[in-house]
Short mmCIF file of C-alpha atoms and ligand atoms in Angstrom, two decimals:
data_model
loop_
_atom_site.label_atom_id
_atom_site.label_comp_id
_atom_site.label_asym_id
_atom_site.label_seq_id
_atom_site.Cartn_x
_atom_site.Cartn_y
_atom_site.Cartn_z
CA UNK L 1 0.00 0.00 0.00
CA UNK L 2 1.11 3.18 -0.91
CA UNK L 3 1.88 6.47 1.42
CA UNK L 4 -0.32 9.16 2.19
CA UNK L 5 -0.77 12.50 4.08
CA UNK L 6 -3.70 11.92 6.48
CA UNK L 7 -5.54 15.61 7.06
CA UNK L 8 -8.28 16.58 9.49
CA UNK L 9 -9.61 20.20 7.71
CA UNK L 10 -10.81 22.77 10.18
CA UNK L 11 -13.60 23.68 8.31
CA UNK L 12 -15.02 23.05 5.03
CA UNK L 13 -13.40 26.28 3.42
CA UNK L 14 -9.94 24.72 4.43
CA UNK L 15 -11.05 21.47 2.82
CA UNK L 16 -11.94 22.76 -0.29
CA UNK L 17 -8.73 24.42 -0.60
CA UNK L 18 -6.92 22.01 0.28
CA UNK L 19 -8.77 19.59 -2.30
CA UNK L 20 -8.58 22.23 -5.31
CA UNK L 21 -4.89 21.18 -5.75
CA UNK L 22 -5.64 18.25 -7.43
CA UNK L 23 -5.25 17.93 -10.52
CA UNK L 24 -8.96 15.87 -11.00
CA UNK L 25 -11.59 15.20 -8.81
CA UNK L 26 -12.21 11.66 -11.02
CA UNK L 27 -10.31 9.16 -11.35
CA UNK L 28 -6.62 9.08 -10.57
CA UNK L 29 -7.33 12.49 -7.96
CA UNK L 30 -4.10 13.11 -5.82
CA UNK L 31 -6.46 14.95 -3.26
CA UNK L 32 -9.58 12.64 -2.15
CA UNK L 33 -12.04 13.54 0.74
CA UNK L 34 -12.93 10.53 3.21
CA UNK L 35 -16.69 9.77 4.29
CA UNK L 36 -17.29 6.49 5.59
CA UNK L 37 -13.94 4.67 3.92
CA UNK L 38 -15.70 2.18 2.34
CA UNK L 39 -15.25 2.43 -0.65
CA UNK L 40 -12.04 4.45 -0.88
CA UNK L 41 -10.16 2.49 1.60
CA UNK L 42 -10.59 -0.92 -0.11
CA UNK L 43 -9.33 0.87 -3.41
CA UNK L 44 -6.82 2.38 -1.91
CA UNK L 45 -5.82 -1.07 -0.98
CA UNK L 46 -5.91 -2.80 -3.91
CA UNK L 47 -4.02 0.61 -5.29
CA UNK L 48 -6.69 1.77 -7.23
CA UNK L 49 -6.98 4.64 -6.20
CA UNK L 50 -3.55 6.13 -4.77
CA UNK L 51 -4.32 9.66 -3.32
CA UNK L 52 -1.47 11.67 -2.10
CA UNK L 53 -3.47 13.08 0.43
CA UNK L 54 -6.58 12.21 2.52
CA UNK L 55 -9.24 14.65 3.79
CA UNK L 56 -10.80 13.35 6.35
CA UNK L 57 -14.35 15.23 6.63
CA UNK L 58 -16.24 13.65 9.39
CA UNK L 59 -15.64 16.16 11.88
CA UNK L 60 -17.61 19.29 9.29
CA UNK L 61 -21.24 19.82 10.18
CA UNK L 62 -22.64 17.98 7.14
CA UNK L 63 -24.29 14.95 9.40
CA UNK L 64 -27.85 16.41 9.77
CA UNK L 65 -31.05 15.51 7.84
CA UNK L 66 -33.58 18.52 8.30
CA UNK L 67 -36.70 20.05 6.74
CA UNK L 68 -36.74 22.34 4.01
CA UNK L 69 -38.71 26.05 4.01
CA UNK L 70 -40.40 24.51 1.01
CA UNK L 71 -41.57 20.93 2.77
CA UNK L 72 -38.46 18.49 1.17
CA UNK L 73 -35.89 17.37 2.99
CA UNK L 74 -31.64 18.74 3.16
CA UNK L 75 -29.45 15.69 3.72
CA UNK L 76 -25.79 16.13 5.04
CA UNK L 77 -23.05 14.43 3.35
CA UNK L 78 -21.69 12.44 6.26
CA UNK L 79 -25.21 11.58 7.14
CA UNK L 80 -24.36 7.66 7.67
CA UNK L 81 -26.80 5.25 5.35
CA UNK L 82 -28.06 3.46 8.65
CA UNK L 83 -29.27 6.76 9.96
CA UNK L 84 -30.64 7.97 7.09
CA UNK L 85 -32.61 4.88 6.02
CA UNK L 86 -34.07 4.86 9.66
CA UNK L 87 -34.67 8.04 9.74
CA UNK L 88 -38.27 8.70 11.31
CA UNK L 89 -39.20 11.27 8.18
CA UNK L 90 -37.63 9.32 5.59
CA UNK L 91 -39.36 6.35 6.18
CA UNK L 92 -42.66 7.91 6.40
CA UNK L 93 -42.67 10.41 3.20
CA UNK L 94 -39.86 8.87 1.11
CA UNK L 95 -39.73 4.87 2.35
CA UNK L 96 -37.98 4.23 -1.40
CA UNK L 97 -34.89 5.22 -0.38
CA UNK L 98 -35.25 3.65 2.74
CA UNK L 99 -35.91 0.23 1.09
CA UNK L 100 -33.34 0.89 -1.10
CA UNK L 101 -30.33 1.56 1.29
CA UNK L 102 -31.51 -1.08 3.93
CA UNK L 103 -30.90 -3.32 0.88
CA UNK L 104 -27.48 -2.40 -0.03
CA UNK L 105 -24.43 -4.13 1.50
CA UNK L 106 -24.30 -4.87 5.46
CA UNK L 107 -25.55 -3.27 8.72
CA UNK L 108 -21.88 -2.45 9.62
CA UNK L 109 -21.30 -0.97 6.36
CA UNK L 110 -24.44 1.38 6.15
CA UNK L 111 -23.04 2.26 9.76
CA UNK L 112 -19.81 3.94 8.48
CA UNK L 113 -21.05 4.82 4.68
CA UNK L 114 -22.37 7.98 4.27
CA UNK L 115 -24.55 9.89 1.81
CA UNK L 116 -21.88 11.55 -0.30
CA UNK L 117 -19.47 8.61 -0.17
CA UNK L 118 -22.44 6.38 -1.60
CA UNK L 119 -23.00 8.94 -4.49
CA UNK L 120 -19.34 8.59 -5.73
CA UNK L 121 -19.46 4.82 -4.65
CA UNK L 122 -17.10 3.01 -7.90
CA UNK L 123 -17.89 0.09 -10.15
CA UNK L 124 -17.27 -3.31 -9.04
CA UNK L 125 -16.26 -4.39 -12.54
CA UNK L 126 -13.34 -6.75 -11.91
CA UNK L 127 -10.92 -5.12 -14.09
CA UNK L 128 -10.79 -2.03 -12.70
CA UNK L 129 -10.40 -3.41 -9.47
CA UNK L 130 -7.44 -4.97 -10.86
CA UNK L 131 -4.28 -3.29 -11.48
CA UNK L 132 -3.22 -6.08 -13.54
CA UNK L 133 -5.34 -5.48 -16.33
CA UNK L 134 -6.01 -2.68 -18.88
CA UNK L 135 -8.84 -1.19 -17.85
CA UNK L 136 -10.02 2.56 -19.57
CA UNK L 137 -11.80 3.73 -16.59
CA UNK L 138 -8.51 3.25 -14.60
CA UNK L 139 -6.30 4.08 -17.39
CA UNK L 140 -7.57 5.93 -20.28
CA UNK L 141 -6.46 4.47 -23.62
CA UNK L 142 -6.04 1.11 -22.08
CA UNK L 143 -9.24 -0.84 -23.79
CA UNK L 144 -11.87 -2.35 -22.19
CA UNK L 145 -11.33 -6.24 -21.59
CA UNK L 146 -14.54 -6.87 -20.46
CA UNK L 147 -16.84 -6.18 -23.62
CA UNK L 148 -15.34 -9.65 -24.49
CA UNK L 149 -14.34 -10.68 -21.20
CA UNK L 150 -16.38 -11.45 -17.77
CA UNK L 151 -19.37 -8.73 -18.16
CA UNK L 152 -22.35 -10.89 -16.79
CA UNK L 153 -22.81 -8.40 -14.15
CA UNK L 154 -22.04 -5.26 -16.29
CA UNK L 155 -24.16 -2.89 -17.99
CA UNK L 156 -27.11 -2.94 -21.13
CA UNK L 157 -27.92 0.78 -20.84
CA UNK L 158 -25.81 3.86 -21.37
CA UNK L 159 -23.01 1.77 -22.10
CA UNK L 160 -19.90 2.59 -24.69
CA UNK L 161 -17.36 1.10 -26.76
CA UNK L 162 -14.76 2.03 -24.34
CA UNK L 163 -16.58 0.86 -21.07
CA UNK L 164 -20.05 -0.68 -20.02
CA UNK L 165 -19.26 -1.01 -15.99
CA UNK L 166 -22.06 -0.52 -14.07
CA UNK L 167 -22.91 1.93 -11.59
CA UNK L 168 -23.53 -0.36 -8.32
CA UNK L 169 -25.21 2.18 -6.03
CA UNK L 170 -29.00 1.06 -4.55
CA UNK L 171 -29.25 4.38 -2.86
CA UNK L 172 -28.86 6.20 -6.20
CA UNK L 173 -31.82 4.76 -7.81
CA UNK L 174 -34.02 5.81 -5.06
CA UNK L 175 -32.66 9.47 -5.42
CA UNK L 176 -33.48 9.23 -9.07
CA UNK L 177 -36.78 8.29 -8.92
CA UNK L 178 -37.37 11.03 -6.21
CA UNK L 179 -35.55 14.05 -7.93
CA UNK L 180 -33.03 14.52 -5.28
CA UNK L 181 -30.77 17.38 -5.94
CA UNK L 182 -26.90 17.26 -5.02
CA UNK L 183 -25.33 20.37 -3.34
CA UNK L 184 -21.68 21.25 -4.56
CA UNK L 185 -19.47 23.65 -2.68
CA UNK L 186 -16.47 24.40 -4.58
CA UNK L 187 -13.60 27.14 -5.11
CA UNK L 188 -15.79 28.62 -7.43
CA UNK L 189 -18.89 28.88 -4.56
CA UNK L 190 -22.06 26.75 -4.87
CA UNK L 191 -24.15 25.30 -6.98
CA UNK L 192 -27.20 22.32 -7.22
CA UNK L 193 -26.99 19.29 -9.64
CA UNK L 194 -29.84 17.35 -10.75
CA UNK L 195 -29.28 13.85 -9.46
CA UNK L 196 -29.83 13.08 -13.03
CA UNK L 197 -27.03 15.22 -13.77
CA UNK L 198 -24.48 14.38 -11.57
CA UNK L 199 -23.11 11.36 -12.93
CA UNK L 200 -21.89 10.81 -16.43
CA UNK L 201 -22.18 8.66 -19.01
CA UNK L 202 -18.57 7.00 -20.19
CA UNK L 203 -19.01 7.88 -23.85
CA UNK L 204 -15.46 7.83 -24.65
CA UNK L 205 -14.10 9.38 -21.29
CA UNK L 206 -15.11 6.78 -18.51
CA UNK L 207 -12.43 7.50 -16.16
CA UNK L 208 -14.56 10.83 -15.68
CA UNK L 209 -17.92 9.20 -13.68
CA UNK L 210 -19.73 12.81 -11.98
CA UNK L 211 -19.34 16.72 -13.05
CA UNK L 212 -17.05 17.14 -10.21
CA UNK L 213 -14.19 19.06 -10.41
CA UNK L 214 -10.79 19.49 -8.27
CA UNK L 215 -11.96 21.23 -4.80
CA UNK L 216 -15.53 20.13 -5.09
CA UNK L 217 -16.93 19.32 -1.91
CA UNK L 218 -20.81 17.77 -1.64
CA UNK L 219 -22.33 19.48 1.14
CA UNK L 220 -25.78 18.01 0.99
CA UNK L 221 -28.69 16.27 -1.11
CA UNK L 222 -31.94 17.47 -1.05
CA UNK L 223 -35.10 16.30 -1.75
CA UNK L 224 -38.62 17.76 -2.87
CA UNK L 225 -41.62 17.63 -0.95
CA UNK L 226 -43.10 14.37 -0.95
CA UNK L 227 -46.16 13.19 -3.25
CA UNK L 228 -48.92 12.78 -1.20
CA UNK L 229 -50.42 9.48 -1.82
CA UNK L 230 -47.47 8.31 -4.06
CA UNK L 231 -46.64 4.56 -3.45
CA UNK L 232 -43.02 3.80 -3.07
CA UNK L 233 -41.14 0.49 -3.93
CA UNK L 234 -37.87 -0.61 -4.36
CA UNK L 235 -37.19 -4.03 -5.69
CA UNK L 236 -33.43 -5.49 -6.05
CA UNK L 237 -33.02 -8.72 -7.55
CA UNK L 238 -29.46 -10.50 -7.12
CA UNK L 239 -27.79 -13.92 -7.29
CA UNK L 240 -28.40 -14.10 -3.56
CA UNK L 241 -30.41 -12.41 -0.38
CA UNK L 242 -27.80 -10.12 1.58
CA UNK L 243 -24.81 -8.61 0.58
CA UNK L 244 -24.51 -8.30 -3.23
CA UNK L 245 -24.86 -6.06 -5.60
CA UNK L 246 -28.19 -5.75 -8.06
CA UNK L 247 -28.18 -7.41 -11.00
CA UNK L 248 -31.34 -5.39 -11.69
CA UNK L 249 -33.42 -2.93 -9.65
CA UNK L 250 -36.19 -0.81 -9.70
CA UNK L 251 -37.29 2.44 -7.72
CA UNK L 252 -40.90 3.35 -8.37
CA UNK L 253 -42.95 6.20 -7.13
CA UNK L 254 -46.13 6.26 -8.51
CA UNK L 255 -49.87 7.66 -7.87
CA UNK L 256 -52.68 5.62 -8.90
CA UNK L 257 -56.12 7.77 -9.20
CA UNK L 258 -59.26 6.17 -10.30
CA UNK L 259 -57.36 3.09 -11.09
CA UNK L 260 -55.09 4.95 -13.54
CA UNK L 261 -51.54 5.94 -13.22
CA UNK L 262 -51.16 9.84 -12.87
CA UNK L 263 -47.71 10.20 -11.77
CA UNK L 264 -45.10 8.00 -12.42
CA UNK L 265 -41.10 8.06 -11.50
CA UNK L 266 -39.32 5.43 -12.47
CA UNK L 267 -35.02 4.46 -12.12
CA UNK L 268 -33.36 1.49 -12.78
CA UNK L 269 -30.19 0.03 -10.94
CA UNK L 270 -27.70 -2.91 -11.88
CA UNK L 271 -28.57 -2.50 -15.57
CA UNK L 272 -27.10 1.26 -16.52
CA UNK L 273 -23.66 2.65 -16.39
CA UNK L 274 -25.52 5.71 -13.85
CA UNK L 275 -28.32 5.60 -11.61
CA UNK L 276 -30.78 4.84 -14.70
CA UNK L 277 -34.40 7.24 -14.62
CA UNK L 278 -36.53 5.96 -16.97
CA UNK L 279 -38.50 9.07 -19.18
CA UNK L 280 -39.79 6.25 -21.12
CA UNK L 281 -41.23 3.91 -18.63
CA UNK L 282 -42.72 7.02 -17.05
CA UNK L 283 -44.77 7.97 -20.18
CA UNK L 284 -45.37 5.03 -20.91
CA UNK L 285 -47.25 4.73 -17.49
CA UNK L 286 -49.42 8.21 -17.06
CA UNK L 287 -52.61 8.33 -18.42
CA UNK L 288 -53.05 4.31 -18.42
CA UNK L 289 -54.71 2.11 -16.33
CA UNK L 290 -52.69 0.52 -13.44
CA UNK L 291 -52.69 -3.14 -14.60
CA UNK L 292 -50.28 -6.02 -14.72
CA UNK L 293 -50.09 -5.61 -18.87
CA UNK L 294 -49.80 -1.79 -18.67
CA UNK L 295 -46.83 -2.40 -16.19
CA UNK L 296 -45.30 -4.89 -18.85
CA UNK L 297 -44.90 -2.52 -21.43
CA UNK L 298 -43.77 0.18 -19.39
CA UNK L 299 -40.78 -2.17 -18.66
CA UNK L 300 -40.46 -2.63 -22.20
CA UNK L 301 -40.06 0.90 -22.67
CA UNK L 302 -37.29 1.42 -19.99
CA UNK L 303 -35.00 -1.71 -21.80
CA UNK L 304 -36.10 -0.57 -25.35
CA UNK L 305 -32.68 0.92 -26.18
CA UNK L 306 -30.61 -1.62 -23.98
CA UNK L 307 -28.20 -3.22 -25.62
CA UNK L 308 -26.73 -6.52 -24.11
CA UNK L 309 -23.11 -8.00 -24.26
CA UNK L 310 -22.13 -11.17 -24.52
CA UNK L 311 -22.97 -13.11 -20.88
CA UNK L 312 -25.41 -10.66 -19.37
CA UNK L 313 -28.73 -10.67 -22.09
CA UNK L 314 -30.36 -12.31 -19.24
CA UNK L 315 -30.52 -8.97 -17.52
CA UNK L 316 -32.65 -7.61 -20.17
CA UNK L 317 -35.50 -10.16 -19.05
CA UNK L 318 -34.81 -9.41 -15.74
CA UNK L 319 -34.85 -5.79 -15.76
CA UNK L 320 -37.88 -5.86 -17.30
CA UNK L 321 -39.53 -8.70 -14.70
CA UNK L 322 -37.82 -6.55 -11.88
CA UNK L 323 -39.64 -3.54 -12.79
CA UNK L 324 -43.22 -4.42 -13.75
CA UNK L 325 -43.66 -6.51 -10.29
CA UNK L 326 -42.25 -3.28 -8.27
CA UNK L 327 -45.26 -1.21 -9.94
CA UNK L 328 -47.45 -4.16 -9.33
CA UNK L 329 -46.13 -4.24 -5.67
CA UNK L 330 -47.00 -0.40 -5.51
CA UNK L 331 -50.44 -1.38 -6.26
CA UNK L 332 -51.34 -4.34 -4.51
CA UNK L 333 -49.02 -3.03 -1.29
C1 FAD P 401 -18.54 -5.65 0.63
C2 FAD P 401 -19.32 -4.47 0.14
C3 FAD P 401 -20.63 -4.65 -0.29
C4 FAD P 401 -21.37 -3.56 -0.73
N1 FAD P 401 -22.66 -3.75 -1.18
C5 FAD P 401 -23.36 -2.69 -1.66
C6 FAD P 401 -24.69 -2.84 -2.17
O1 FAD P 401 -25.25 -3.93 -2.17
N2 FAD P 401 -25.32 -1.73 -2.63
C7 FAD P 401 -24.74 -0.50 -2.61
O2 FAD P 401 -25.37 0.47 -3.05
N3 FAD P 401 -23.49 -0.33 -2.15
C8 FAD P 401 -22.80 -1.38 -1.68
N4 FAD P 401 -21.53 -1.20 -1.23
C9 FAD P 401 -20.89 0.09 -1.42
C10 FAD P 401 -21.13 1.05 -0.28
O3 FAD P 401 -22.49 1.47 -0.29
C11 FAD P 401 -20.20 2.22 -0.52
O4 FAD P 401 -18.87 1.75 -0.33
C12 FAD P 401 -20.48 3.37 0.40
O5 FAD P 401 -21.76 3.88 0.20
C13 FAD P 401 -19.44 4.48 0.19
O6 FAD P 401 -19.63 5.45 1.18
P1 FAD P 401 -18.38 5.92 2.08
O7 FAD P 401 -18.84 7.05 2.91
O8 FAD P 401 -17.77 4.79 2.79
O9 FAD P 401 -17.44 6.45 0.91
P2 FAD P 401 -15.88 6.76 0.93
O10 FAD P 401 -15.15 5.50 0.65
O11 FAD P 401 -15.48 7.53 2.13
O12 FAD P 401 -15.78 7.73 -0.33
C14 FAD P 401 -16.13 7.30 -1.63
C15 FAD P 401 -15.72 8.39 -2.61
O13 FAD P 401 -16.48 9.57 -2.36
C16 FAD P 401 -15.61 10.69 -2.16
N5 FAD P 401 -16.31 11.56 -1.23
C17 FAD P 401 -16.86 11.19 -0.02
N6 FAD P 401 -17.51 12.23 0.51
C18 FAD P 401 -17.38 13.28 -0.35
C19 FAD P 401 -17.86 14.62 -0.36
N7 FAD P 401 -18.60 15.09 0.64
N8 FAD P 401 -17.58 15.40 -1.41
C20 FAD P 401 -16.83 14.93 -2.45
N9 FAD P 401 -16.33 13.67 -2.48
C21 FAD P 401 -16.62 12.86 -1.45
C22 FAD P 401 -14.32 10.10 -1.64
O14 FAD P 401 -13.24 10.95 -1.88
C23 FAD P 401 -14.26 8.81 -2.44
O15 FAD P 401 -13.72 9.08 -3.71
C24 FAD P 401 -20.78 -2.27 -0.75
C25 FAD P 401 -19.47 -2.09 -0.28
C26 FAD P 401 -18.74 -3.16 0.15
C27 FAD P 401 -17.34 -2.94 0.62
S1 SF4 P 402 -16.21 -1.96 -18.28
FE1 SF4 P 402 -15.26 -0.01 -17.76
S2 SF4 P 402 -14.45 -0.44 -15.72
FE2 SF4 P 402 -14.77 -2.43 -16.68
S3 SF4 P 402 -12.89 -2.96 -17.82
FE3 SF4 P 402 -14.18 -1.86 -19.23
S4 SF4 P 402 -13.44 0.23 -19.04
FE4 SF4 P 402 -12.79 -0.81 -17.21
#
């Protein structure tokens, strides 16, 4: 394991200094915050990720969840995933991303992750994890051995010809489906990113996953007021109960009226290279009555442009299985 310089910022104006002196905020960054470790220690370990120095930010006031003037709810960054998915008001008005951390990795690791480490959570593609092997994400120019290597658990939507890793996160799905917004201070000053906007797709720069740049510090998520009488479901489907990753999910908030669908939000996880809202799904749902065929080709909809590699077309069934029983699960439940 490598060497670093372990630093405890006074405040977050001495962090974001501190962090502007890298030369990226993506992937290779000399200059990384720490949240919860979980995801930056075990890459640091397998020297992935190789940071010169290490911010640690647990000691800023970012570990509050709190009301908003307008009726949503503001979300620290060090907020841990165990608090927030227990959290009295999130389980009440937005249980979808309570369903959909409390089924993401273990009880000790929602204990230390927190909110803004699980937004710039990595891929678990083996390859990158592997110093050993080319890998563009890692290092740009390198190829991308698993188009025709191991990529059953990789991605069928947004993908490119220089990388299809997915984007693991179960919390991220939920935010999508909810509109969360993501709350960057920076050198620059402030400024709010549409969850929807916040990560990127690889096109032919995958080593660049979010709009972050060098000094960027995420201060908070929020979340607009809750729908009354939406119904909320998340449904992950993986090769076994605890402790894995998706191979597909599906965040749904929808309201039913009269037996027809008159709101609809609707992400996919396990199956995109981001956190994967589905504009088609959704129109594809308002208007229609809430039944188990309407559901079906909704979930056609959301795979329509998916396009599979060579061991994971499975997940294109799945996907669409995954989905249509979460809206029928908002219905019946
Ligand atoms: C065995 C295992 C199983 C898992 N299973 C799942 C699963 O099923 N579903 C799932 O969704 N996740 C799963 N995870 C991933 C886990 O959710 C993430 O590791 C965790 O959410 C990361 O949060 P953290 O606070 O520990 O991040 P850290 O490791 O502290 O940070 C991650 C990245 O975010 C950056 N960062 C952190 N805070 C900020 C900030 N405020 N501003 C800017 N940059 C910041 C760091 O610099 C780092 O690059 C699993 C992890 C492990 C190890
Ligand atoms: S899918 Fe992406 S992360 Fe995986 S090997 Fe290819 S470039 Fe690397």
């Amino acid at each position: 394991m490598h060497t670093f310089e372990f630093i405890r910022p006074a405040d977050q104006t001495a962090a974001i200094a501190a962090a502007a002196q890298s030369k990226t905020a993506q992937q290779g960054a000399d200059v990384r915050f720490l949240g919860g470790g979980t995801t930056l220690i075990d890459l640091m370990k397998l020297n992935v990720e190789t940071p010169a120095r290490v911010l640690d930010i647990n000691r800023l006031p970012l570990d509050k969840v709190e009301s908003t003037r307008d009726g949503g709810l503001k979300i620290g960054a060090t907020v841990r995933n165990s608090d927030l998915a227990n959290h009295s008001t999130v389980q009440r008005d937005y249980s979808v991303l309570s369903q959909a951390i409390l089924n993401g990795a273990s009880a000790q690791l929602r204990n230390m992750a927190t909110t803004s480490g699980n937004l710039l959570q990595r891929t678990r593609c083996m390859y990158f994890r592997d110093t050993a092997m080319s890998c563009n994400k890692r290092e740009p120019g390198t190829g991308c051995p698993a188009i025709t290597g191991s990529n059953r658990t990789l991605a069928v939507l947004g993908t490119s010809e220089h990388c299809i890793a997915t984007n693991p996160s179960d919390m991220c799905v939920a935010l999508a489906a909810l509109e969360a917004t993501v709350h960057v201070l920076g050198s620059k000053g402030s400024r709010a990113v549409p969850i929807g906007d916040f990560h990127l797709l690889p096109g032919g720069t995958p080593q660049r996953e979010t709009v972050l740049e060098p000094g960027d510090l995420i201060t908070h998520v929020t979340l607009p007021a809750p729908v009354k009488g939406s119904k909320q479901v998340y449904l992950k489907l993986r090769d076994r109960a605890s402790y894995e990753f998706a191979l597909a999910s599906a965040a749904v908030v929808i309201t039913i009226t009269g037996g027809n669908v008159t709101r609809a939000r609707v992400a996919l996880g396990g199956v995109g290279t981001k956190p994967w809202r589905s504009p088609e799904a959704e129109a594809a749902l308002v208007g229609q009555p809430a039944n188990a065929a309407n559901f079906r080709k909704a979930a056609e909809a959301a795979l329509r442009n998916a396009k599979p590699q060579s061991q994971n077309a499975f997940k294109m069934e799945l996907a669409k299985r995954c989905l249509a029983h979460a809206l029928q699960m908002a219905v019946t439940g």
